[in-house]
Amino acid sequence: YTMLFIRAYRSYGNIDPNIVINIKNARAAGITDIDVYIFPCVPCGNPRKQVRDTLENLKNSEFGIMWIDVEERQWSTNKTYNQEFVKDMLDEVTKHGKKVGVYTNWHEWGNIVGKEWSGASAYPLWFPYWDHEASFQKFQTIWWMDSSICKTCLLYTSNAAD
């Protein structure tokens, strides 16, 4: 493998304590493309601080894209609030000069921010579809099709729980 996605922030409001060593170990194993992802803690509030804390923890670590995970975990029922939360996270990562993208799928995006919302249209999409097929045949259009797209079809982990 040459690419790896590593969790950097947990959905209950903490930095993943293993992120820095995981990046070092991955590099030592010859993995060249390393991205990180944030499970936002919506009930914790302050999305910009969650990003800043994560970036501060990673200040001496090299990574490609920081992905914001938009899955149905603790999100508000207020889609406008969720839109602002996602936008604040995206803007904060960009403000710090890092690349950022969104991890979501058609169903969850619609439930959380609304299928019509295009506030993340400038960012790449990473979508999960656990079919063990390295293809985009089952992709459902979300909101931005002219951006980079990454698909997860397999998951190998010793602890997939957040």
Coordinates of C-alpha atoms in Angstrom, one line a residue:
Y1 CA 0.0 0.0 0.0
T2 CA 1.1 3.6 -0.7
M3 CA -1.8 5.5 0.7
L4 CA -3.2 5.7 4.2
F5 CA -6.0 7.7 6.0
I6 CA -5.4 8.1 9.7
R7 CA -7.8 9.5 12.3
A8 CA -6.5 12.7 13.9
Y9 CA -9.5 13.8 16.0
R10 CA -12.2 11.8 17.8
S11 CA -15.9 12.4 17.7
Y12 CA -16.1 12.9 21.5
G13 CA -13.8 15.9 21.4
N14 CA -10.2 14.8 21.7
I15 CA -7.1 14.6 19.6
D16 CA -6.3 10.9 18.7
P17 CA -3.3 10.4 21.0
N18 CA -1.8 8.0 18.4
I19 CA -1.9 10.2 15.4
V20 CA 1.7 11.5 15.4
I21 CA 3.3 8.1 16.1
N22 CA 0.9 6.5 13.5
I23 CA 2.2 8.9 10.8
K24 CA 5.8 8.2 11.8
N25 CA 5.3 4.5 11.7
A26 CA 3.5 4.7 8.3
R27 CA 6.4 6.7 6.8
A28 CA 8.9 4.2 8.3
A29 CA 6.9 1.4 6.6
G30 CA 7.2 3.2 3.2
I31 CA 3.8 4.7 2.9
T32 CA 4.2 7.9 1.0
D33 CA 0.7 9.3 0.8
I34 CA -0.8 10.0 4.2
D35 CA -4.0 11.9 4.8
V36 CA -5.7 12.5 8.1
Y37 CA -9.4 12.9 9.1
I38 CA -11.4 14.6 11.8
F39 CA -14.5 13.1 13.3
P40 CA -16.0 16.4 14.5
C41 CA -17.5 16.7 17.9
V42 CA -20.6 18.7 17.1
P43 CA -22.0 18.8 20.7
C44 CA -18.6 20.2 21.8
G45 CA -19.1 23.3 19.6
N46 CA -16.3 25.5 18.3
P47 CA -15.4 23.8 15.1
R48 CA -12.6 26.2 14.4
K49 CA -10.9 25.3 17.7
Q50 CA -11.2 21.5 16.9
V51 CA -9.3 22.2 13.7
R52 CA -6.7 24.4 15.4
D53 CA -6.1 21.9 18.1
T54 CA -5.6 19.1 15.5
L55 CA -3.3 21.2 13.4
E56 CA -1.3 22.2 16.4
N57 CA -0.9 18.5 17.3
L58 CA 0.3 17.8 13.8
K59 CA 2.6 20.8 13.4
N60 CA 5.7 18.6 13.0
S61 CA 3.9 15.9 10.9
E62 CA 3.5 15.9 7.2
F63 CA 0.2 14.9 5.6
G64 CA -1.7 15.5 2.4
I65 CA -5.3 16.3 3.0
M66 CA -7.3 16.8 6.2
W67 CA -10.7 15.3 5.7
I68 CA -13.7 16.4 7.6
D69 CA -16.0 13.5 8.3
V70 CA -19.7 14.3 7.8
E71 CA -21.4 11.1 9.0
E72 CA -24.5 10.8 11.2
R73 CA -22.8 11.1 14.6
Q74 CA -24.1 13.6 17.0
W75 CA -25.1 16.2 14.4
S76 CA -27.8 18.8 15.2
T77 CA -31.2 18.4 13.6
N78 CA -30.8 22.0 12.4
K79 CA -29.3 21.8 8.9
T80 CA -28.3 25.5 8.9
Y81 CA -26.3 25.0 12.1
N82 CA -24.6 21.9 10.5
Q83 CA -23.8 23.8 7.3
E84 CA -22.1 26.6 9.4
F85 CA -20.2 24.0 11.4
V86 CA -18.9 22.2 8.3
K87 CA -18.1 25.5 6.6
D88 CA -16.2 26.8 9.7
M89 CA -14.1 23.6 9.8
L90 CA -13.3 23.8 6.1
D91 CA -12.5 27.5 6.3
E92 CA -10.2 27.0 9.3
V93 CA -8.1 24.3 7.6
T94 CA -7.8 26.4 4.5
K95 CA -6.9 29.5 6.6
H96 CA -3.9 27.5 7.9
G97 CA -2.7 26.7 4.4
K98 CA -3.6 23.0 4.4
K99 CA -5.6 21.0 1.9
V100 CA -9.0 19.9 3.1
G101 CA -11.8 17.7 1.8
V102 CA -15.1 16.1 2.9
Y103 CA -15.8 12.5 3.8
T104 CA -19.5 11.7 3.3
N105 CA -22.0 9.9 1.2
W106 CA -25.2 11.0 -0.6
H107 CA -27.6 9.8 2.2
E108 CA -25.7 11.3 5.2
W109 CA -24.9 14.5 3.4
G110 CA -28.6 15.1 2.8
N111 CA -29.6 14.2 6.3
I112 CA -27.0 16.4 7.9
V113 CA -26.7 19.5 5.7
G114 CA -29.3 19.0 3.0
K115 CA -28.8 17.7 -0.5
E116 CA -29.1 21.1 -2.0
W117 CA -26.4 22.8 0.1
S118 CA -23.3 23.4 -2.0
G119 CA -21.1 25.2 0.6
A120 CA -18.4 22.5 0.2
S121 CA -18.3 22.6 -3.6
A122 CA -14.8 23.9 -3.7
Y123 CA -13.4 20.8 -1.9
P124 CA -12.6 17.2 -2.9
L125 CA -14.9 14.4 -1.9
W126 CA -14.0 11.1 -0.3
F127 CA -17.0 8.8 -0.2
P128 CA -17.5 5.4 1.4
Y129 CA -19.1 2.5 -0.4
W130 CA -18.0 -0.7 1.2
D131 CA -18.4 -3.0 -1.8
H132 CA -14.9 -4.3 -2.2
E133 CA -14.8 -3.0 -5.7
A134 CA -12.3 -0.4 -6.9
S135 CA -14.7 1.5 -9.1
F136 CA -17.1 4.4 -9.1
Q137 CA -20.0 2.6 -10.7
K138 CA -22.3 2.8 -7.7
F139 CA -21.5 6.5 -6.9
Q140 CA -24.6 8.7 -6.4
T141 CA -24.1 12.3 -7.4
I142 CA -24.0 14.6 -4.3
W143 CA -23.3 18.2 -5.1
W144 CA -20.0 18.7 -6.7
M145 CA -18.8 16.5 -9.5
D146 CA -16.0 18.6 -10.8
S147 CA -13.8 18.0 -7.7
S148 CA -11.4 15.2 -6.9
I149 CA -13.1 12.1 -5.7
C150 CA -11.7 9.3 -3.6
K151 CA -13.6 6.1 -2.7
T152 CA -13.2 3.7 0.2
C153 CA -14.1 0.2 -0.8
L154 CA -12.2 -1.8 1.8
L155 CA -11.3 -1.2 5.4
Y156 CA -8.4 -2.8 7.2
T157 CA -8.0 -1.8 10.8
S158 CA -7.5 -3.3 14.2
N159 CA -10.0 -0.8 15.8
A160 CA -12.5 0.7 13.5
A161 CA -14.6 2.0 16.3
D162 CA -14.5 5.7 17.0

